[in-house]
Tab-separated table of C-alpha atoms in Angstrom:
chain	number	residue	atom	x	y	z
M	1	UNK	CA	118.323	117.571	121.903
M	2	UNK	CA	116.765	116.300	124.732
M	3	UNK	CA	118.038	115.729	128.389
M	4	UNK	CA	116.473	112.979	130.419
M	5	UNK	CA	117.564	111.033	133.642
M	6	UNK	CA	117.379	107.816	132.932
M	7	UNK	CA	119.590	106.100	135.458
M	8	UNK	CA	122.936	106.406	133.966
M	9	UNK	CA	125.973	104.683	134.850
M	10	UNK	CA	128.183	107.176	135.921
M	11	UNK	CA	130.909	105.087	136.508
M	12	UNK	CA	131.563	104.926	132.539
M	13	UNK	CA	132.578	107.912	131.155
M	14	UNK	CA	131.680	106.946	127.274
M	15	UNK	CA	128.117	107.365	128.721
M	16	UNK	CA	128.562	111.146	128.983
M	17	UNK	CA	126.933	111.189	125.568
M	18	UNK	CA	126.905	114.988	124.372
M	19	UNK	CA	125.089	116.060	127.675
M	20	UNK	CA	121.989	113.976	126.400
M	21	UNK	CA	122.026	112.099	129.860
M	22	UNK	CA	121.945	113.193	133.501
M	23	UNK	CA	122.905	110.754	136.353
M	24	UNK	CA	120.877	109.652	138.926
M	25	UNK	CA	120.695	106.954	141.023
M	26	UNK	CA	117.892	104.834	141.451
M	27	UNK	CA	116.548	102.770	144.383
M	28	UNK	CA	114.913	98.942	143.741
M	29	UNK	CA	111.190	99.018	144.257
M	30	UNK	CA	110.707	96.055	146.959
M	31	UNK	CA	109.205	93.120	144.660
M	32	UNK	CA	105.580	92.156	144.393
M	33	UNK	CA	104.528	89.201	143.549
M	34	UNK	CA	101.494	88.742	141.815
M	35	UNK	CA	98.028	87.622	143.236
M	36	UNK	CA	97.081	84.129	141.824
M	37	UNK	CA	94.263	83.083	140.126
M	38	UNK	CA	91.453	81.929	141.573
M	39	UNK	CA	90.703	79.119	138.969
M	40	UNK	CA	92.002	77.919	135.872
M	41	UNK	CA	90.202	78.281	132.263
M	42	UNK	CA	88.310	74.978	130.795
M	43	UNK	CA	89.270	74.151	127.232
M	44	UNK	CA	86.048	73.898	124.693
M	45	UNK	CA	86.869	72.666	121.481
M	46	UNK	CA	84.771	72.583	118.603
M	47	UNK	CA	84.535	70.736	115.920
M	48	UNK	CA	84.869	71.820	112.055
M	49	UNK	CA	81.723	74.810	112.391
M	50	UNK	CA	80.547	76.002	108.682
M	51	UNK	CA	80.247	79.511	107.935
M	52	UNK	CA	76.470	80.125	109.768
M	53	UNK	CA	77.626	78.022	112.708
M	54	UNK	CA	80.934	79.809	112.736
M	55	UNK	CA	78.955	83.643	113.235
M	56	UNK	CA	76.143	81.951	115.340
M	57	UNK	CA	78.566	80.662	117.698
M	58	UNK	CA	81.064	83.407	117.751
M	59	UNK	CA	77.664	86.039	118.307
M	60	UNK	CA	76.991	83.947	121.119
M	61	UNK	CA	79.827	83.902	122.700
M	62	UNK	CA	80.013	87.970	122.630
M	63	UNK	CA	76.672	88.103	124.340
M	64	UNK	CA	77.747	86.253	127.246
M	65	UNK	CA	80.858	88.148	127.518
M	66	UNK	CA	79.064	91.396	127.623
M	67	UNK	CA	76.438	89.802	130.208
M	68	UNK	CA	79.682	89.408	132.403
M	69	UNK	CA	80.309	92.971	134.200
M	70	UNK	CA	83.642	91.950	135.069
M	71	UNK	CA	85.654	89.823	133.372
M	72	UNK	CA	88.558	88.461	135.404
M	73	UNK	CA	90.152	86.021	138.208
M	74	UNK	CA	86.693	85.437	139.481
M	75	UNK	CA	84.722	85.171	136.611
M	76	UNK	CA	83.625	82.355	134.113
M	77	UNK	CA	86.143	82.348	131.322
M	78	UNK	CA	85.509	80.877	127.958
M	79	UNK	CA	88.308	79.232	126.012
M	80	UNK	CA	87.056	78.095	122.890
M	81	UNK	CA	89.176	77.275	119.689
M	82	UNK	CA	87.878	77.227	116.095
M	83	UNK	CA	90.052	75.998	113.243
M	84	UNK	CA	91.373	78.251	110.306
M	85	UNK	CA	93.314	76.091	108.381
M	86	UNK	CA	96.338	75.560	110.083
M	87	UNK	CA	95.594	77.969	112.989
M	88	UNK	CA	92.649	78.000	115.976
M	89	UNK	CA	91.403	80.664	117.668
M	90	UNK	CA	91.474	80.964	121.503
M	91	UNK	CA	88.874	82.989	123.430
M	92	UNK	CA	90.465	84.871	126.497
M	93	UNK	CA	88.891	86.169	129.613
M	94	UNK	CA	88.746	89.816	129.102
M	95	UNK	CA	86.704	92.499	128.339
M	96	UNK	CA	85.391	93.529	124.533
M	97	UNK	CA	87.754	95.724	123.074
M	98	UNK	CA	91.375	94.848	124.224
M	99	UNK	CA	93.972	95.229	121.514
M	100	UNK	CA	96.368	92.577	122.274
M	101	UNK	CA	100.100	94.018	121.679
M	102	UNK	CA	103.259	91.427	122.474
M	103	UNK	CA	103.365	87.945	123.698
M	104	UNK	CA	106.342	85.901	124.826
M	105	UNK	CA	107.532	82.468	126.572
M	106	UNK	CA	110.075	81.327	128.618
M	107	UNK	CA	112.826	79.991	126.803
M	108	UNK	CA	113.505	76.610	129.419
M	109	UNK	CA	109.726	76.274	129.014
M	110	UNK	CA	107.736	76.825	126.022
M	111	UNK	CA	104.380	76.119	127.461
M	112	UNK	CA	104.463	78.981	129.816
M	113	UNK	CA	103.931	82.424	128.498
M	114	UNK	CA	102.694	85.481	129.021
M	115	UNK	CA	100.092	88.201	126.619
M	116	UNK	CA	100.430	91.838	126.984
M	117	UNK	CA	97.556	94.336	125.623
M	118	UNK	CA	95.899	97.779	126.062
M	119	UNK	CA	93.761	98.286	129.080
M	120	UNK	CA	95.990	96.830	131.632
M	121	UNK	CA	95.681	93.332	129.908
M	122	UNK	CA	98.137	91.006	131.378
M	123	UNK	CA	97.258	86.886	130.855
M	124	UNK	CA	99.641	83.860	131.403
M	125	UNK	CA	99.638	80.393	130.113
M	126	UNK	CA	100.841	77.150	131.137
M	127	UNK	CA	100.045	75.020	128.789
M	128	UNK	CA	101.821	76.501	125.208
M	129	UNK	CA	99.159	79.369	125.000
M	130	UNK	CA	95.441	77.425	124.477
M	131	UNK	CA	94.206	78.089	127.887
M	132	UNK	CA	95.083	81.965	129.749
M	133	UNK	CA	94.499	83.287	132.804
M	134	UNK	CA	94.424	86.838	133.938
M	135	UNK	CA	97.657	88.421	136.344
M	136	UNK	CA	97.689	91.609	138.040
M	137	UNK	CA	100.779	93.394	139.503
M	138	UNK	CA	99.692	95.295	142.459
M	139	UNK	CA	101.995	97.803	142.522
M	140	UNK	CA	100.347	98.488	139.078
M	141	UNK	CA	97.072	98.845	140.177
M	142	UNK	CA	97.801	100.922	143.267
M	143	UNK	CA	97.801	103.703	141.252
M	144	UNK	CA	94.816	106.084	139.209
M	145	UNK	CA	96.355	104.484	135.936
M	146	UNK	CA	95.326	102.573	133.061
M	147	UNK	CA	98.555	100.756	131.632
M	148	UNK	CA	98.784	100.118	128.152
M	149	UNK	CA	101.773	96.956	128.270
M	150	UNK	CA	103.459	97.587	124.899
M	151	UNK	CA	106.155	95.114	124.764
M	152	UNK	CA	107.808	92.042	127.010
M	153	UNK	CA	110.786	89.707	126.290
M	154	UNK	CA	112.349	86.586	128.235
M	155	UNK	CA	115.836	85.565	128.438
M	156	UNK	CA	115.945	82.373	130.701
M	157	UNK	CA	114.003	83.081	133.661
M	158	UNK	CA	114.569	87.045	133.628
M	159	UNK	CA	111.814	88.978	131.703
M	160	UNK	CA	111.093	92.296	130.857
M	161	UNK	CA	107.807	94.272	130.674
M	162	UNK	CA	107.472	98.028	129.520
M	163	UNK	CA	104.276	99.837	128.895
M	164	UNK	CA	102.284	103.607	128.915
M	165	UNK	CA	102.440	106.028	131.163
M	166	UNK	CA	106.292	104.763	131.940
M	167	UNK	CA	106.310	101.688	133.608
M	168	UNK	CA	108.947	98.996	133.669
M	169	UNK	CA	108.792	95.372	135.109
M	170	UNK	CA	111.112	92.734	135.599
M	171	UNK	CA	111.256	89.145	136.921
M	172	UNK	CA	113.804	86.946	137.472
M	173	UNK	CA	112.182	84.211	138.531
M	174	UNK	CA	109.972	83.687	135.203
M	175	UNK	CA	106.989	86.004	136.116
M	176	UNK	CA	106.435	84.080	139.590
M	177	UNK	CA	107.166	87.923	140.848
M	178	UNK	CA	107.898	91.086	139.226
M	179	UNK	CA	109.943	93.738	140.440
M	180	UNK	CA	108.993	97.575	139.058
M	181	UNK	CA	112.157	99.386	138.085
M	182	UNK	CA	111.785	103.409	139.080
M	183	UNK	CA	111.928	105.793	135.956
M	184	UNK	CA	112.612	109.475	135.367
M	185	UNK	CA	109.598	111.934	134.152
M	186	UNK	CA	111.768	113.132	131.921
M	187	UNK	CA	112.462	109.944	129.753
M	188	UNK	CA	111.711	110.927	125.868
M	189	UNK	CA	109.144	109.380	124.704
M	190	UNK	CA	107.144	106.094	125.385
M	191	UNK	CA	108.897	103.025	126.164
M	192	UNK	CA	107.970	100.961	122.796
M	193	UNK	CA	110.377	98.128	122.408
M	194	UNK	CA	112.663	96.092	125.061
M	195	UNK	CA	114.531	92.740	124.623
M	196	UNK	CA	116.166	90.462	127.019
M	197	UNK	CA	119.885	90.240	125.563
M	198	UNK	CA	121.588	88.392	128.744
M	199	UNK	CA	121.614	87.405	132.240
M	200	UNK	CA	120.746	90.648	133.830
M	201	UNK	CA	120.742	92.328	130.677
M	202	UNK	CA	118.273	94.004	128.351
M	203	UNK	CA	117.824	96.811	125.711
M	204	UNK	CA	115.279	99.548	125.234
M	205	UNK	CA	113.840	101.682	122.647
M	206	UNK	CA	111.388	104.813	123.090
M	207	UNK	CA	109.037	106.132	120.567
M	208	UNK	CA	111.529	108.924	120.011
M	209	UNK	CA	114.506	106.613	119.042
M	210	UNK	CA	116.324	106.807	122.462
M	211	UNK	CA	118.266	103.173	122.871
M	212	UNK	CA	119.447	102.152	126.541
M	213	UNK	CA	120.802	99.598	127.730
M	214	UNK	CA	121.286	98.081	130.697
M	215	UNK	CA	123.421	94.923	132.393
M	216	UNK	CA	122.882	95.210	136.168
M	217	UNK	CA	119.230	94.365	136.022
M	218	UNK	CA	118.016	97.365	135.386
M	219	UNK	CA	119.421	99.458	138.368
M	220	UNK	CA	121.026	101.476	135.976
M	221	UNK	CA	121.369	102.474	132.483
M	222	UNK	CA	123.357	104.078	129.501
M	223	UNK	CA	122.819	105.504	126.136
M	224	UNK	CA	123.657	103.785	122.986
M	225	UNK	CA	122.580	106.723	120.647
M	226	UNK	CA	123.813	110.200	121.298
M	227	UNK	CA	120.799	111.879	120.095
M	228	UNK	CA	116.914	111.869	119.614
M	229	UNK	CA	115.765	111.390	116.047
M	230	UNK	CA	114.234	114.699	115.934
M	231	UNK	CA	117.740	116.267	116.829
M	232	UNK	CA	119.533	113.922	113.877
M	233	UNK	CA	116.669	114.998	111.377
M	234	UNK	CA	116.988	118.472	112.460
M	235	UNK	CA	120.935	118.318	111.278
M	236	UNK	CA	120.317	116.395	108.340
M	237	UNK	CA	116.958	117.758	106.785
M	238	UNK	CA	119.288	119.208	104.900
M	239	UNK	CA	120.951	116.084	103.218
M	240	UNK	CA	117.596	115.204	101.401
M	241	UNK	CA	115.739	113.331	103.197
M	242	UNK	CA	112.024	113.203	101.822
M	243	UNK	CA	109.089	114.698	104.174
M	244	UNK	CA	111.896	115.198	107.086
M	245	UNK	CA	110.203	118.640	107.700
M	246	UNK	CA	106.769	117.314	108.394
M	247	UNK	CA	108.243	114.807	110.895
M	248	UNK	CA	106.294	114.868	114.302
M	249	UNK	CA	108.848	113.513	116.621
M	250	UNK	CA	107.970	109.573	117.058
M	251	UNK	CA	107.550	106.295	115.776
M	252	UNK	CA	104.979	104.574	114.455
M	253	UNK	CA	106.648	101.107	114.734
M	254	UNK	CA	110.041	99.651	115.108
M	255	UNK	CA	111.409	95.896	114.821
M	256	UNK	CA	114.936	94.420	115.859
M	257	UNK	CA	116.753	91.867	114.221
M	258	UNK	CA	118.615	88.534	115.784
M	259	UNK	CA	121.931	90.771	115.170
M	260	UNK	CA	120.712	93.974	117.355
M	261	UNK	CA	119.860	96.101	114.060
M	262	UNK	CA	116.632	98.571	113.918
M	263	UNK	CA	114.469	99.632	111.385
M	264	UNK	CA	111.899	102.239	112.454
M	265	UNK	CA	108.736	104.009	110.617
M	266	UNK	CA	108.018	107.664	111.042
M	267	UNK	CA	104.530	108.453	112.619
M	268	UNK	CA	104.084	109.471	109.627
M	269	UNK	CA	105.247	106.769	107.099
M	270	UNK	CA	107.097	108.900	105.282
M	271	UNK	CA	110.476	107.459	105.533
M	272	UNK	CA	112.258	105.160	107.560
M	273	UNK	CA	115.214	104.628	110.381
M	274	UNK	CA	117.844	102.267	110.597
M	275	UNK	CA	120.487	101.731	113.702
M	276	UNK	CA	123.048	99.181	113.852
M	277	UNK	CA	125.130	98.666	117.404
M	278	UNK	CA	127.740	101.004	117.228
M	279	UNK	CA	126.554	103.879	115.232
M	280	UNK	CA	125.892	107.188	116.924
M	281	UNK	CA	122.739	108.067	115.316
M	282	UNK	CA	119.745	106.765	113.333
M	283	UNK	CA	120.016	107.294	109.788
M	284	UNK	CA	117.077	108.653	107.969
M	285	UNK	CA	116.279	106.788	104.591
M	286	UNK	CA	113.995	108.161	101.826
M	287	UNK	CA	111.415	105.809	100.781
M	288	UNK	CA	111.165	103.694	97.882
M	289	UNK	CA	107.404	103.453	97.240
M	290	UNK	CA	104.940	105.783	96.242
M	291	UNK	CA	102.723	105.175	98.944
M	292	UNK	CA	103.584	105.781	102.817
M	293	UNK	CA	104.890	102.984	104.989
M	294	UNK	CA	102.712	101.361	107.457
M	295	UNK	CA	105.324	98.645	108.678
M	296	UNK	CA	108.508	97.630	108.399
M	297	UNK	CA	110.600	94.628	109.611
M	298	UNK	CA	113.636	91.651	108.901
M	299	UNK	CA	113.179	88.680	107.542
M	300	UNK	CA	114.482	85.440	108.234
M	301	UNK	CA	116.865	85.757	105.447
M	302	UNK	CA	118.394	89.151	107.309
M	303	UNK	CA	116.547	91.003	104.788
M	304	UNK	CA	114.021	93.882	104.876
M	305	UNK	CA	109.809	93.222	104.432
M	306	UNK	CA	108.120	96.737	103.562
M	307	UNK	CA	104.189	97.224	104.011
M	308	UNK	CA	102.588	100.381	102.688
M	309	UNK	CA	99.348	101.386	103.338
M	310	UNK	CA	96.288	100.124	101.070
M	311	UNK	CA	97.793	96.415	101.493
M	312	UNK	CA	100.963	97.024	99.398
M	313	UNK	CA	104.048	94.439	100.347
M	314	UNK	CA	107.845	94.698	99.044
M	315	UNK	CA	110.589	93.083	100.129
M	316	UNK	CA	114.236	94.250	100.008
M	317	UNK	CA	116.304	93.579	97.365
M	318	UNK	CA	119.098	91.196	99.061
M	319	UNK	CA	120.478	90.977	102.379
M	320	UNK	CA	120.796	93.886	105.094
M	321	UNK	CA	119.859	97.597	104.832
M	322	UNK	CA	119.538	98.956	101.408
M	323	UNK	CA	116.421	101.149	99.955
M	324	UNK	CA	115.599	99.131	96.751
M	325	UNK	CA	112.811	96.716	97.147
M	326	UNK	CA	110.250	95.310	94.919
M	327	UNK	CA	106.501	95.360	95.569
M	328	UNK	CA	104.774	91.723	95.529
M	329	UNK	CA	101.305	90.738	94.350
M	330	UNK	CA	99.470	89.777	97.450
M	331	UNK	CA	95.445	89.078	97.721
M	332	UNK	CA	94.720	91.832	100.407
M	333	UNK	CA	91.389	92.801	99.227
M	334	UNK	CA	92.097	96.884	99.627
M	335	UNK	CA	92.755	96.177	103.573
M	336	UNK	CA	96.253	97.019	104.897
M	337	UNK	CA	98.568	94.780	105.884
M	338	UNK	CA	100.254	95.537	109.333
M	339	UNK	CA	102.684	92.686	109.948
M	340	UNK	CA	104.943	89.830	108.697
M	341	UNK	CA	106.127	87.242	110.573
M	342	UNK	CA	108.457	84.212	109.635
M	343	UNK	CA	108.136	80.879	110.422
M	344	UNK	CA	111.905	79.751	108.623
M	345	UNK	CA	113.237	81.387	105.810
M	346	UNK	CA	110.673	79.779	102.920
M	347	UNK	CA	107.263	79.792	105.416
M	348	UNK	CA	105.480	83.299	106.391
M	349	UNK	CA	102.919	85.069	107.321
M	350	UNK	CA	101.109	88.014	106.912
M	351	UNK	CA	97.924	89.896	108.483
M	352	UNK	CA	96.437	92.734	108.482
M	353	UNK	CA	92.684	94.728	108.512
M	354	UNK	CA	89.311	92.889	108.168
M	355	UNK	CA	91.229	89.783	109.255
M	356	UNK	CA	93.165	89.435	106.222
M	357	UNK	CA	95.659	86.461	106.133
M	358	UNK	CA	98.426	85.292	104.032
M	359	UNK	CA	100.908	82.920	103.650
M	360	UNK	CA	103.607	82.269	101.517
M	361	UNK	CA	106.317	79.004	100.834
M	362	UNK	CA	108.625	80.850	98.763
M	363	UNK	CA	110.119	83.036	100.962
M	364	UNK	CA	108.025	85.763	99.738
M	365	UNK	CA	107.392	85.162	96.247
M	366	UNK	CA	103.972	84.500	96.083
M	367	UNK	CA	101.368	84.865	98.552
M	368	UNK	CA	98.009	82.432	99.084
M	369	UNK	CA	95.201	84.481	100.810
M	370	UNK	CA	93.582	81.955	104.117
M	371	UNK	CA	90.067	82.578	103.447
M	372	UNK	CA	88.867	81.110	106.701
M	373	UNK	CA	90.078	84.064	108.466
M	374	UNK	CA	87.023	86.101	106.598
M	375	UNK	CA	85.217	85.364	109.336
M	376	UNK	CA	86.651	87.068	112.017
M	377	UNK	CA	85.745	90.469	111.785
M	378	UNK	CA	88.836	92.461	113.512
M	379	UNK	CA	92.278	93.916	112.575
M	380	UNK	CA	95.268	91.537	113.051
M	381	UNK	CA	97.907	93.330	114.158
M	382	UNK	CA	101.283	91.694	114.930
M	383	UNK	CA	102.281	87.672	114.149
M	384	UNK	CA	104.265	85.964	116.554
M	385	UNK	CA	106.699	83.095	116.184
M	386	UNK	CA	108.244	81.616	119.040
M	387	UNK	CA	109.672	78.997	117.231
M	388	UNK	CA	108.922	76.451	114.253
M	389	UNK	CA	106.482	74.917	116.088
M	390	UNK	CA	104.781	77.916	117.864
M	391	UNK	CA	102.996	80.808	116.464
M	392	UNK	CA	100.356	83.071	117.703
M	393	UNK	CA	98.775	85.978	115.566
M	394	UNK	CA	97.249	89.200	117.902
M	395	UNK	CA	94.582	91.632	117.086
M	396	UNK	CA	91.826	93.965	118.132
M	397	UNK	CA	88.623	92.843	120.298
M	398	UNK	CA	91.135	90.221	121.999
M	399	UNK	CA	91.534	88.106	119.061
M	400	UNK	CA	94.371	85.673	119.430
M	401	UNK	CA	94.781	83.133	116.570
M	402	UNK	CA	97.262	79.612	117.771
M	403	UNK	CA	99.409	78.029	114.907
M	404	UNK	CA	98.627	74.575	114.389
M	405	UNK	CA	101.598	73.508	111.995
């Protein structure tokens, strides 16, 4: 097992969790607010563009980007939307290459927002995500890294960044400011995951299935799982779990549900985690497909979507955790599918490699294939739905595709 320091609450004795945790007490870094922009993006629109327009245009645009040797608060920023069926894309000012990772909004205002992405990539929005600007934190940037932001969540005005090397940011005044919260070296694992679950309050998940949480803001913090998955797989390898043995120690992805429930993928894809609040340790599940797991995640429904790699989808059978699901035909084209993401419990949709696309009505039953998207040549990695209304898809190369209902 392992044995951070992660600001625990030593006032609570249930957080003495098998000597996984040390205590130590932290001290506020003095807030920072960010430096403002120097101007605001200009909205291009364009008209319907056929397919030769569409690649002319879009060729175009990459040129001038790469003319640009810094592409920032000072520079010329393009914002340019082309329609794919019922979505648009939105050119960002950033440099070729980004992989965009998390976006979220404030809840009292859904036209302000913020985008998270490798590279240091921070960009907020003010007017429901079709214009961006670029942020910096400067206590960020004083130092000789390059953060990767990995996840960020609002509830009310507080919000919550976390990214890699260990960094964690909050605000409480809606991103006006953000505050870095001081971590220990010896945290396990990269900060993956963190949700806003009250005033003051938030959980957070690390790539080797350590859960804290915290309700004072951050200042300090306590376990909710006794153990690292590689010391619950180590005591139940036994119990026949499938590929347990070849297990390296992390994540490859790992989704919460409105209830506070997990569902994790080994780096592997081998098997799967679940967690549910109260339980003491992940539990290992075989998997149910031949092929290994690329994603995994709830649906609106409260069940369980399953990607495997090669573009496979299944959903669960029912409600809840279980490990029977059922594999459904889906036009993917041979590229992998890497994320699902519901609109209400009939509308979703799915993306993945090559800009693949799908939608379905039928609360996964069938899916139609969105053959604009063909165009854009880059992986889609995550869809985002803020609400009925508001969706955003994220990829590779800065791609950021706007639902247009």
């Amino acid at each position: 097992m392992v044995s951070p320091k992660l600001l625990i609450d030593s006032s609570n004795p249930t957080t003495l969790l098998n000597s996984l945790f040390t205590h130590r007490q932290p001290t506020f870094l003095h807030s920072r607010n960010f430096q403002q922009p120097s101007r605001t993006l200009n909205t291009i629109r364009a008209s319907a563009l056929n397919r030769r327009d569409f690649i002319a245009d879009t060729a175009a645009t990459a040129a001038a980007l790469s003319l640009s040797p810094v592409i920032g608060l000072n520079s010329s920023s393009v914002a340019r939307a082309d329609t794919l069926s019922e979505w648009e894309r939105v050119y960002l000012p950033i440099d070729p290459g980004v992989v965009l990772l998390d976006i979220a909004f404030v809840p009292d205002d859904p036209s302000h927002g913020f985008l998270l992405g490798t590279r240091q990539t921070l960009l907020e929005t003010k007017d429901g995500g079709s214009t961006w600007v670029s942020r910096s934190i400067s206590s960020a940037e004083d130092e000789d890294f390059n953060y990767r932001f990995n996840a960020i969540s609002f509830k009310g005005k507080e919000g919550w960044i976390v990214g890699k090397p260990a960094i964690l940011l909050h605000t409480s005044d809606a991103g006006d400011s953000w505050e870095r919260i001081p971590l220990s070296a010896e945290l396990p694992g990269d900060m993956v995951y963190i949700k806003a679950t009250g005033e003051k309050s938030a959980e957070m998940v690390t790539d080797e299935g350590a859960i804290y949480v915290t309700a004072n803001r951050g200042y300090n913090w306590k376990a909710a799982v006794q153990e690292t998955v590689s010391a619950t797989l180590n005591r139940t390898v036994s119990s026949g779990i499938s590929g347990a043995s070849y297990y390296t120690g992390t994540f490859n992805t790992v989704n919460r549900s409105p209830e506070g429930n997990y569902v994790a993928v080994s780096s592997r894809g081998n098997f799967y985690l679940t967690w549910e609040p109260g339980q003491p340790y992940w539990q290992p599940h075989n998997r149910a497909v031949a092929r290994r797991i690329q994603n995994m995640g709830w649906r609106a429904d409260g069940g369980l979507w399953l990607l495997v790699r090669g573009g496979g989808l299944y959903l669960s059978k029912g409600t809840g955790i279980t490990e029977e699901f059922e594999e459904i035909p889906v036009q993917s084209r041979g590229f992998g599918i890497l994320d699902v993401g519901y609109r209400s419990k009939e509308e979703a949709w799915a993306a993945g490699g090559s800009g693949v696309l799908l939608k379905t009505t039928n609360s996964g039953k069938s899916w139609s294939r969105d053959k604009a998207a063909d165009n854009i040549a880059a992986n889609l990695y995550s869809v985002k739905f803020i609400n009925d209304k508001q969706g955003f898809v994220l990829g590779n190369d800065g791609v950021l595709l706007k639902y247009l209902g």
